Amino acid sequence: MTQSKVAITGATGFLGRRLVEKLADRGTPVTALSRNPEAAAARFPPARFPQVTVVGYDPFDPATIAPALTDASAVVHLAGEPIAARWTPEVRAAIRKSRETGTRALVTAIAGMSGQPAALISASACRYYGVSDSTRFAEDRPPGPSGDFLTDTTHLWEAEAQRAADHDLRVVILRFGIAFAITEGGRARLERLRPFLGGRIGSGRQWVSWIHREDAVDILLRALDTPGMQGAYNATSPNPVRMSQVTDAFARVSRSLVRLPVPAMVIRQVLGDGATVVLDGQRVYPDRLLAEGFRFRFPQIGPAVYDIFS
Ligand SMILES: NC(=O)c1ccc[n+]([C@@H]2O[C@H](COP(=O)([O-])OP(=O)(O)OC[C@H]3O[C@@H](n4cnc5c(N)ncnc54)[C@H](OP(=O)(O)O)[C@@H]3O)[C@@H](O)[C@H]2O)c1
């Protein structure tokens, strides 16, 4: 169990918030790096999070990053511009820059420290393998073909993170699938939509490599705690499903009355090129985690979706 300090970029995000909670529950000191320290401090009030220190930083300036990493035995890198958005040119540039330049700045900061952390645990994404309707992607598969914006972004992002190994850090790269959980604000929205959930999304045949957030965060903790973990791991449930199986599960659990289909055309109108996140998929398996004995709390989509609603 890690009790020495963990520094986290993106600690205020969807995965980071839950990671901070779990680290706080076991008494691990945390430094949360945030572009907006006031908002981050409000998210981690001292009464609930006595071991959490919030530090403001510029994710592209190593000089502001290095001091925040002082005394950290490990760094968890989760910062990045959200991809589930309409991809304007500015958003595309921010998605790329936050992963490539942001990770480079982090590793540059680490490289320049005297008392460096021993490990870098960096997020990546399943899109690393590209998009396919049929291929089974485990960690032994090569990177997907270049030309796809997200695939290229993951390649650049991982290469920057991997540079930390040149400075003797243990580097773990977690290629996350789409993480499911419900936030407090999200619960209210989900309740409002409940009668209409479960309609087909696009063709419904696209693969969804998904993971319950509890498993995603337990994998982050395992990466922190396990000196033998190194290199790239798929962080997805062992049972990827077609999108229609996801929407069926939502329909069953929400007892939806009307299953309104959402055609691909509508999704493209709303998200532009970002529609690819929803409409194109890949079938990814966590072979390395399973071989190393990780037990998923939510390996099947039905119980995972049920848990979100309960
Ligand atoms: N959640 C998923 O389903 C999923 C799936 C695959 C991969 N991933 C990857 O895993 C990482 C964590 O995911 P998440 O869902 O927790 O992320 P998230 O909630 O979207 O964001 C994480 C944090 O990144 C910081 N951030 C946002 N925009 C940024 C920018 N332009 N430059 C630098 N920092 C920025 C924000 O923290 P501050 O404002 O406090 O600085 C934010 O709280 C991300 O890199 C994501 O791409 C997630």
Short mmCIF file of C-alpha atoms and ligand atoms in Angstrom, two decimals:
data_model
loop_
_atom_site.label_atom_id
_atom_site.label_comp_id
_atom_site.label_asym_id
_atom_site.label_seq_id
_atom_site.Cartn_x
_atom_site.Cartn_y
_atom_site.Cartn_z
CA MET A 1 0.00 0.00 0.00
CA THR A 2 1.35 3.42 -1.00
CA GLN A 3 1.44 5.92 1.87
CA SER A 4 4.05 8.21 0.34
CA LYS A 5 2.80 11.25 -1.52
CA VAL A 6 1.09 10.99 -4.91
CA ALA A 7 0.91 14.00 -7.27
CA ILE A 8 -2.06 14.01 -9.65
CA THR A 9 -2.70 16.16 -12.73
CA GLY A 10 -6.37 16.27 -13.70
CA ALA A 11 -7.30 15.42 -10.09
CA THR A 12 -10.52 17.42 -10.45
CA GLY A 13 -11.72 15.31 -13.40
CA PHE A 14 -14.04 12.36 -13.70
CA LEU A 15 -11.42 9.72 -12.87
CA GLY A 16 -9.22 11.96 -10.72
CA ARG A 17 -11.94 12.93 -8.25
CA ARG A 18 -12.67 9.32 -7.41
CA LEU A 19 -8.97 8.49 -7.24
CA VAL A 20 -8.42 11.32 -4.75
CA GLU A 21 -11.34 10.04 -2.64
CA LYS A 22 -9.92 6.54 -2.53
CA LEU A 23 -6.41 7.75 -1.72
CA ALA A 24 -7.83 10.01 0.99
CA ASP A 25 -9.74 7.07 2.47
CA ARG A 26 -6.53 5.17 2.97
CA GLY A 27 -4.61 8.18 4.26
CA THR A 28 -2.27 8.71 1.32
CA PRO A 29 -1.04 12.32 0.99
CA VAL A 30 -2.00 13.82 -2.38
CA THR A 31 -0.90 16.90 -4.29
CA ALA A 32 -3.62 17.88 -6.74
CA LEU A 33 -2.26 20.00 -9.61
CA SER A 34 -4.94 22.22 -11.12
CA ARG A 35 -5.17 25.11 -13.58
CA ASN A 36 -7.85 26.51 -11.32
CA PRO A 37 -6.70 26.00 -7.72
CA GLU A 38 -9.66 27.85 -6.18
CA ALA A 39 -12.18 25.53 -7.82
CA ALA A 40 -10.01 22.52 -7.00
CA ALA A 41 -9.71 23.56 -3.35
CA ALA A 42 -13.50 23.86 -3.15
CA ARG A 43 -13.80 20.33 -4.52
CA PHE A 44 -11.42 18.94 -1.90
CA PRO A 45 -12.43 20.65 1.37
CA PRO A 46 -9.88 20.07 4.18
CA ALA A 47 -12.46 18.56 6.53
CA ARG A 48 -13.05 15.65 4.15
CA PHE A 49 -9.60 15.70 2.49
CA PRO A 50 -7.06 16.61 5.19
CA GLN A 51 -4.21 14.93 3.27
CA VAL A 52 -4.87 16.78 -0.01
CA THR A 53 -2.85 19.85 -1.00
CA VAL A 54 -4.02 21.77 -4.06
CA VAL A 55 -1.35 23.49 -6.16
CA GLY A 56 -1.99 25.78 -9.11
CA TYR A 57 0.04 25.15 -12.26
CA ASP A 58 0.39 25.90 -15.93
CA PRO A 59 0.29 22.48 -17.61
CA PHE A 60 2.65 23.70 -20.35
CA ASP A 61 5.30 25.28 -18.12
CA PRO A 62 7.74 22.83 -16.47
CA ALA A 63 8.86 25.58 -14.08
CA THR A 64 5.39 25.65 -12.51
CA ILE A 65 5.05 21.86 -12.50
CA ALA A 66 8.30 20.80 -10.82
CA PRO A 67 7.68 22.50 -7.42
CA ALA A 68 4.29 20.80 -7.24
CA LEU A 69 5.95 17.39 -7.53
CA THR A 70 8.28 17.87 -4.55
CA ASP A 71 8.33 14.79 -2.29
CA ALA A 72 5.93 12.85 -4.52
CA SER A 73 6.85 9.21 -4.91
CA ALA A 74 4.59 8.87 -7.96
CA VAL A 75 2.78 11.06 -10.47
CA VAL A 76 -0.60 10.18 -11.95
CA HIS A 77 -1.22 12.10 -15.17
CA LEU A 78 -4.90 12.48 -16.01
CA ALA A 79 -5.06 16.07 -17.32
CA GLY A 80 -6.44 16.65 -20.79
CA GLU A 81 -9.00 18.66 -22.74
CA PRO A 82 -12.29 16.70 -22.82
CA ILE A 83 -12.88 14.90 -26.12
CA ALA A 84 -16.66 14.43 -25.78
CA ALA A 85 -17.37 17.82 -27.31
CA ARG A 86 -17.98 19.43 -30.66
CA TRP A 87 -14.59 19.45 -32.30
CA THR A 88 -14.03 23.00 -33.47
CA PRO A 89 -10.48 23.69 -34.72
CA GLU A 90 -9.76 25.24 -31.31
CA VAL A 91 -11.01 22.15 -29.47
CA ARG A 92 -8.95 19.83 -31.69
CA ALA A 93 -5.87 21.94 -31.03
CA ALA A 94 -6.55 21.89 -27.28
CA ILE A 95 -7.10 18.10 -27.26
CA ARG A 96 -3.77 17.55 -29.02
CA LYS A 97 -1.79 20.19 -27.12
CA SER A 98 -3.02 19.13 -23.69
CA ARG A 99 -1.90 15.54 -24.35
CA GLU A 100 1.29 15.99 -26.36
CA THR A 101 2.74 19.29 -25.11
CA GLY A 102 1.26 18.85 -21.63
CA THR A 103 2.84 15.42 -21.17
CA ARG A 104 6.15 16.68 -22.57
CA ALA A 105 6.14 19.56 -20.06
CA LEU A 106 5.41 17.14 -17.21
CA VAL A 107 8.26 14.81 -18.14
CA THR A 108 10.62 17.76 -18.68
CA ALA A 109 9.75 18.98 -15.18
CA ILE A 110 10.39 15.52 -13.70
CA ALA A 111 13.68 15.16 -15.59
CA GLY A 112 14.97 18.40 -14.11
CA MET A 113 14.22 17.48 -10.48
CA SER A 114 16.77 16.24 -7.95
CA GLY A 115 14.63 13.77 -5.80
CA GLN A 116 12.45 12.56 -8.68
CA PRO A 117 9.32 10.50 -8.25
CA ALA A 118 9.81 6.79 -8.91
CA ALA A 119 6.78 6.22 -11.14
CA LEU A 120 4.64 7.92 -13.76
CA ILE A 121 1.17 6.49 -14.31
CA SER A 122 -0.25 8.12 -17.43
CA ALA A 123 -3.70 7.87 -18.98
CA SER A 124 -4.10 6.98 -22.62
CA ALA A 125 -7.05 5.63 -24.56
CA CYS A 126 -8.15 2.57 -26.53
CA ARG A 127 -8.15 4.63 -29.68
CA TYR A 128 -4.42 3.81 -29.71
CA TYR A 129 -5.36 0.72 -31.74
CA GLY A 130 -7.47 2.62 -34.26
CA VAL A 131 -11.03 1.68 -35.17
CA SER A 132 -12.27 -1.75 -36.24
CA ASP A 133 -15.48 -3.73 -36.40
CA SER A 134 -13.80 -7.10 -36.14
CA THR A 135 -10.23 -7.08 -34.79
CA ARG A 136 -9.53 -8.21 -31.23
CA PHE A 137 -7.15 -5.68 -29.70
CA ALA A 138 -4.92 -6.76 -26.80
CA GLU A 139 -1.64 -5.16 -25.78
CA ASP A 140 0.33 -7.28 -28.26
CA ARG A 141 -1.35 -5.51 -31.20
CA PRO A 142 0.59 -2.78 -33.00
CA PRO A 143 -0.48 0.88 -32.88
CA GLY A 144 -3.37 1.72 -35.21
CA PRO A 145 -2.71 3.34 -38.58
CA SER A 146 -1.95 7.03 -38.55
CA GLY A 147 -4.32 9.54 -40.14
CA ASP A 148 -7.02 9.34 -37.46
CA PHE A 149 -6.85 12.38 -35.20
CA LEU A 150 -7.46 10.56 -31.91
CA THR A 151 -5.27 7.60 -32.78
CA ASP A 152 -2.41 9.93 -33.72
CA THR A 153 -2.99 11.89 -30.51
CA THR A 154 -2.68 8.76 -28.34
CA HIS A 155 0.56 7.79 -30.11
CA LEU A 156 2.10 11.22 -29.46
CA TRP A 157 0.79 11.26 -25.87
CA GLU A 158 2.16 7.81 -25.03
CA ALA A 159 5.54 8.58 -26.63
CA GLU A 160 5.87 11.67 -24.43
CA ALA A 161 4.94 9.72 -21.29
CA GLN A 162 7.32 6.90 -22.20
CA ARG A 163 10.23 9.40 -22.21
CA ALA A 164 10.05 9.33 -18.41
CA ALA A 165 11.57 5.83 -18.57
CA ASP A 166 14.77 7.46 -19.90
CA HIS A 167 14.97 9.18 -16.52
CA ASP A 168 14.61 5.89 -14.65
CA LEU A 169 10.95 6.21 -13.76
CA ARG A 170 8.68 3.20 -13.84
CA VAL A 171 6.16 4.17 -16.53
CA VAL A 172 2.67 2.66 -16.68
CA ILE A 173 0.35 3.68 -19.50
CA LEU A 174 -3.33 2.87 -19.06
CA ARG A 175 -5.36 2.74 -22.27
CA PHE A 176 -8.79 3.45 -20.84
CA GLY A 177 -12.06 2.48 -22.43
CA ILE A 178 -15.16 4.64 -21.99
CA ALA A 179 -15.60 4.94 -18.24
CA PHE A 180 -19.12 4.65 -16.79
CA ALA A 181 -20.28 6.19 -13.55
CA ILE A 182 -22.68 8.82 -12.48
CA THR A 183 -21.80 12.16 -10.97
CA GLU A 184 -24.22 14.06 -8.75
CA GLY A 185 -25.18 16.52 -11.50
CA GLY A 186 -25.38 13.66 -13.96
CA ARG A 187 -27.83 11.73 -11.80
CA ALA A 188 -30.45 14.46 -12.05
CA ARG A 189 -30.02 14.64 -15.84
CA LEU A 190 -30.25 10.86 -16.13
CA GLU A 191 -33.45 10.84 -14.08
CA ARG A 192 -35.00 13.43 -16.40
CA LEU A 193 -34.02 11.38 -19.45
CA ARG A 194 -35.01 8.05 -17.87
CA PRO A 195 -38.25 7.54 -19.86
CA PHE A 196 -36.38 8.02 -23.15
CA LEU A 197 -33.17 6.09 -22.54
CA GLY A 198 -32.17 3.07 -24.51
CA GLY A 199 -32.70 4.18 -28.11
CA ARG A 200 -30.26 2.91 -30.74
CA ILE A 201 -27.19 5.14 -31.18
CA GLY A 202 -25.89 5.22 -34.74
CA SER A 203 -25.96 1.73 -36.24
CA GLY A 204 -25.80 0.20 -32.75
CA ARG A 205 -23.21 -2.27 -34.10
CA GLN A 206 -20.12 -0.25 -33.14
CA TRP A 207 -18.02 -1.86 -30.40
CA VAL A 208 -17.83 -0.18 -27.03
CA SER A 209 -14.78 -0.93 -24.93
CA TRP A 210 -16.07 0.27 -21.60
CA ILE A 211 -15.08 0.18 -17.94
CA HIS A 212 -16.87 1.02 -14.71
CA ARG A 213 -15.17 3.97 -13.04
CA GLU A 214 -14.62 1.94 -9.85
CA ASP A 215 -12.55 -0.56 -11.83
CA ALA A 216 -10.71 2.22 -13.67
CA VAL A 217 -9.71 3.80 -10.37
CA ASP A 218 -8.80 0.45 -8.80
CA ILE A 219 -6.47 -0.09 -11.78
CA LEU A 220 -4.86 3.30 -11.12
CA LEU A 221 -4.36 2.29 -7.47
CA ARG A 222 -2.93 -1.05 -8.49
CA ALA A 223 -0.49 0.71 -10.84
CA LEU A 224 0.62 2.90 -7.94
CA ASP A 225 0.99 -0.01 -5.54
CA THR A 226 2.60 -2.63 -7.78
CA PRO A 227 6.30 -2.10 -8.55
CA GLY A 228 6.14 -4.92 -11.11
CA MET A 229 3.62 -3.08 -13.30
CA GLN A 230 5.33 -1.40 -16.22
CA GLY A 231 4.45 -0.47 -19.80
CA ALA A 232 1.06 -0.29 -21.51
CA TYR A 233 -2.11 -1.93 -20.21
CA ASN A 234 -5.61 -1.93 -21.62
CA ALA A 235 -7.90 -0.59 -18.91
CA THR A 236 -11.21 -1.89 -20.20
CA SER A 237 -13.70 -4.44 -18.93
CA PRO A 238 -13.01 -7.99 -20.15
CA ASN A 239 -16.33 -7.93 -22.03
CA PRO A 240 -16.55 -5.25 -24.71
CA VAL A 241 -20.03 -5.06 -26.21
CA ARG A 242 -21.85 -3.65 -29.20
CA MET A 243 -23.40 -0.22 -28.62
CA SER A 244 -26.86 -1.83 -28.90
CA GLN A 245 -26.02 -3.95 -25.83
CA VAL A 246 -25.17 -0.80 -23.90
CA THR A 247 -28.41 0.91 -24.86
CA ASP A 248 -30.40 -2.29 -24.18
CA ALA A 249 -28.88 -2.39 -20.69
CA PHE A 250 -29.85 1.25 -20.10
CA ALA A 251 -33.37 0.59 -21.38
CA ARG A 252 -33.80 -2.43 -19.08
CA VAL A 253 -32.52 -0.71 -15.98
CA SER A 254 -34.23 2.63 -16.57
CA ARG A 255 -37.50 0.93 -17.59
CA SER A 256 -37.65 3.41 -20.45
CA LEU A 257 -41.03 3.92 -22.05
CA VAL A 258 -39.87 5.29 -25.40
CA ARG A 259 -36.63 4.18 -27.03
CA LEU A 260 -35.84 7.07 -29.32
CA PRO A 261 -33.13 6.15 -31.86
CA VAL A 262 -30.36 8.70 -32.32
CA PRO A 263 -29.21 8.47 -35.95
CA ALA A 264 -25.53 8.95 -36.83
CA MET A 265 -26.47 12.05 -38.85
CA VAL A 266 -27.85 13.79 -35.76
CA ILE A 267 -24.79 12.91 -33.70
CA ARG A 268 -22.53 14.30 -36.45
CA GLN A 269 -24.56 17.51 -36.55
CA VAL A 270 -24.14 17.97 -32.80
CA LEU A 271 -20.54 16.84 -32.33
CA GLY A 272 -19.02 17.42 -35.78
CA ASP A 273 -15.90 15.24 -36.20
CA GLY A 274 -16.14 14.49 -32.47
CA ALA A 275 -19.01 12.12 -33.36
CA THR A 276 -16.35 9.52 -34.05
CA VAL A 277 -16.02 9.03 -30.28
CA VAL A 278 -19.59 7.66 -30.21
CA LEU A 279 -20.00 6.18 -33.68
CA ASP A 280 -16.70 4.32 -34.19
CA GLY A 281 -15.41 1.70 -31.83
CA GLN A 282 -12.94 -1.04 -31.24
CA ARG A 283 -12.99 -4.34 -29.35
CA VAL A 284 -10.28 -4.12 -26.71
CA TYR A 285 -9.36 -6.74 -24.09
CA PRO A 286 -7.38 -6.24 -20.84
CA ASP A 287 -5.19 -9.32 -21.36
CA ARG A 288 -2.27 -8.06 -19.29
CA LEU A 289 -4.38 -7.09 -16.28
CA LEU A 290 -6.17 -10.45 -16.33
CA ALA A 291 -2.88 -12.35 -16.68
CA GLU A 292 -1.54 -10.43 -13.67
CA GLY A 293 -4.56 -11.34 -11.56
CA PHE A 294 -6.64 -8.13 -11.55
CA ARG A 295 -10.24 -8.93 -10.65
CA PHE A 296 -12.87 -6.62 -12.13
CA ARG A 297 -15.73 -5.66 -9.85
CA PHE A 298 -17.91 -4.99 -12.90
CA PRO A 299 -16.89 -7.33 -15.74
CA GLN A 300 -20.38 -7.39 -17.33
CA ILE A 301 -22.30 -4.48 -18.80
CA GLY A 302 -25.67 -5.32 -17.16
CA PRO A 303 -24.54 -5.07 -13.51
CA ALA A 304 -22.36 -2.05 -14.36
CA VAL A 305 -25.31 -0.12 -15.77
CA TYR A 306 -27.53 -1.32 -12.91
CA ASP A 307 -24.97 0.04 -10.44
CA ILE A 308 -25.02 3.44 -12.14
CA PHE A 309 -28.78 3.69 -11.66
CA SER A 310 -28.96 2.30 -8.14
N1 LIG B 1 -13.23 9.10 -18.76
C1 LIG B 1 -13.11 8.28 -19.81
O1 LIG B 1 -14.07 7.60 -20.23
C2 LIG B 1 -11.76 8.16 -20.50
C3 LIG B 1 -11.61 7.22 -21.52
C4 LIG B 1 -10.38 7.12 -22.19
C5 LIG B 1 -9.34 7.96 -21.82
N2 LIG B 1 -9.52 8.86 -20.81
C6 LIG B 1 -8.42 9.78 -20.49
O2 LIG B 1 -8.12 9.73 -19.11
C7 LIG B 1 -7.78 11.05 -18.64
C8 LIG B 1 -8.69 11.38 -17.45
O3 LIG B 1 -10.03 11.27 -17.89
P1 LIG B 1 -11.21 12.10 -17.17
O4 LIG B 1 -12.48 11.63 -17.79
O5 LIG B 1 -11.02 12.06 -15.72
O6 LIG B 1 -10.87 13.58 -17.71
P2 LIG B 1 -11.72 14.93 -17.54
O7 LIG B 1 -12.67 14.80 -16.41
O8 LIG B 1 -12.29 15.32 -18.87
O9 LIG B 1 -10.58 16.03 -17.24
C9 LIG B 1 -9.52 15.83 -16.36
C10 LIG B 1 -8.91 17.15 -15.96
O10 LIG B 1 -8.03 17.66 -16.97
C11 LIG B 1 -7.87 19.07 -16.76
N3 LIG B 1 -7.99 19.72 -18.08
C12 LIG B 1 -9.10 19.93 -18.81
N4 LIG B 1 -8.80 20.56 -19.97
C13 LIG B 1 -7.45 20.73 -19.97
C14 LIG B 1 -6.54 21.32 -20.87
N5 LIG B 1 -6.95 21.89 -22.02
N6 LIG B 1 -5.22 21.31 -20.55
C15 LIG B 1 -4.78 20.75 -19.39
N7 LIG B 1 -5.62 20.19 -18.47
C16 LIG B 1 -6.93 20.18 -18.78
C17 LIG B 1 -8.97 19.51 -15.80
O11 LIG B 1 -8.38 19.77 -14.52
P3 LIG B 1 -8.09 21.28 -13.96
O12 LIG B 1 -9.08 22.18 -14.59
O13 LIG B 1 -8.28 21.13 -12.48
O14 LIG B 1 -6.68 21.57 -14.33
C18 LIG B 1 -9.87 18.29 -15.71
O15 LIG B 1 -10.51 18.14 -14.47
C19 LIG B 1 -7.97 12.00 -19.82
O16 LIG B 1 -6.74 12.26 -20.43
C20 LIG B 1 -8.87 11.21 -20.77
O17 LIG B 1 -8.66 11.52 -22.13
C21 LIG B 1 -10.71 8.98 -20.14
#
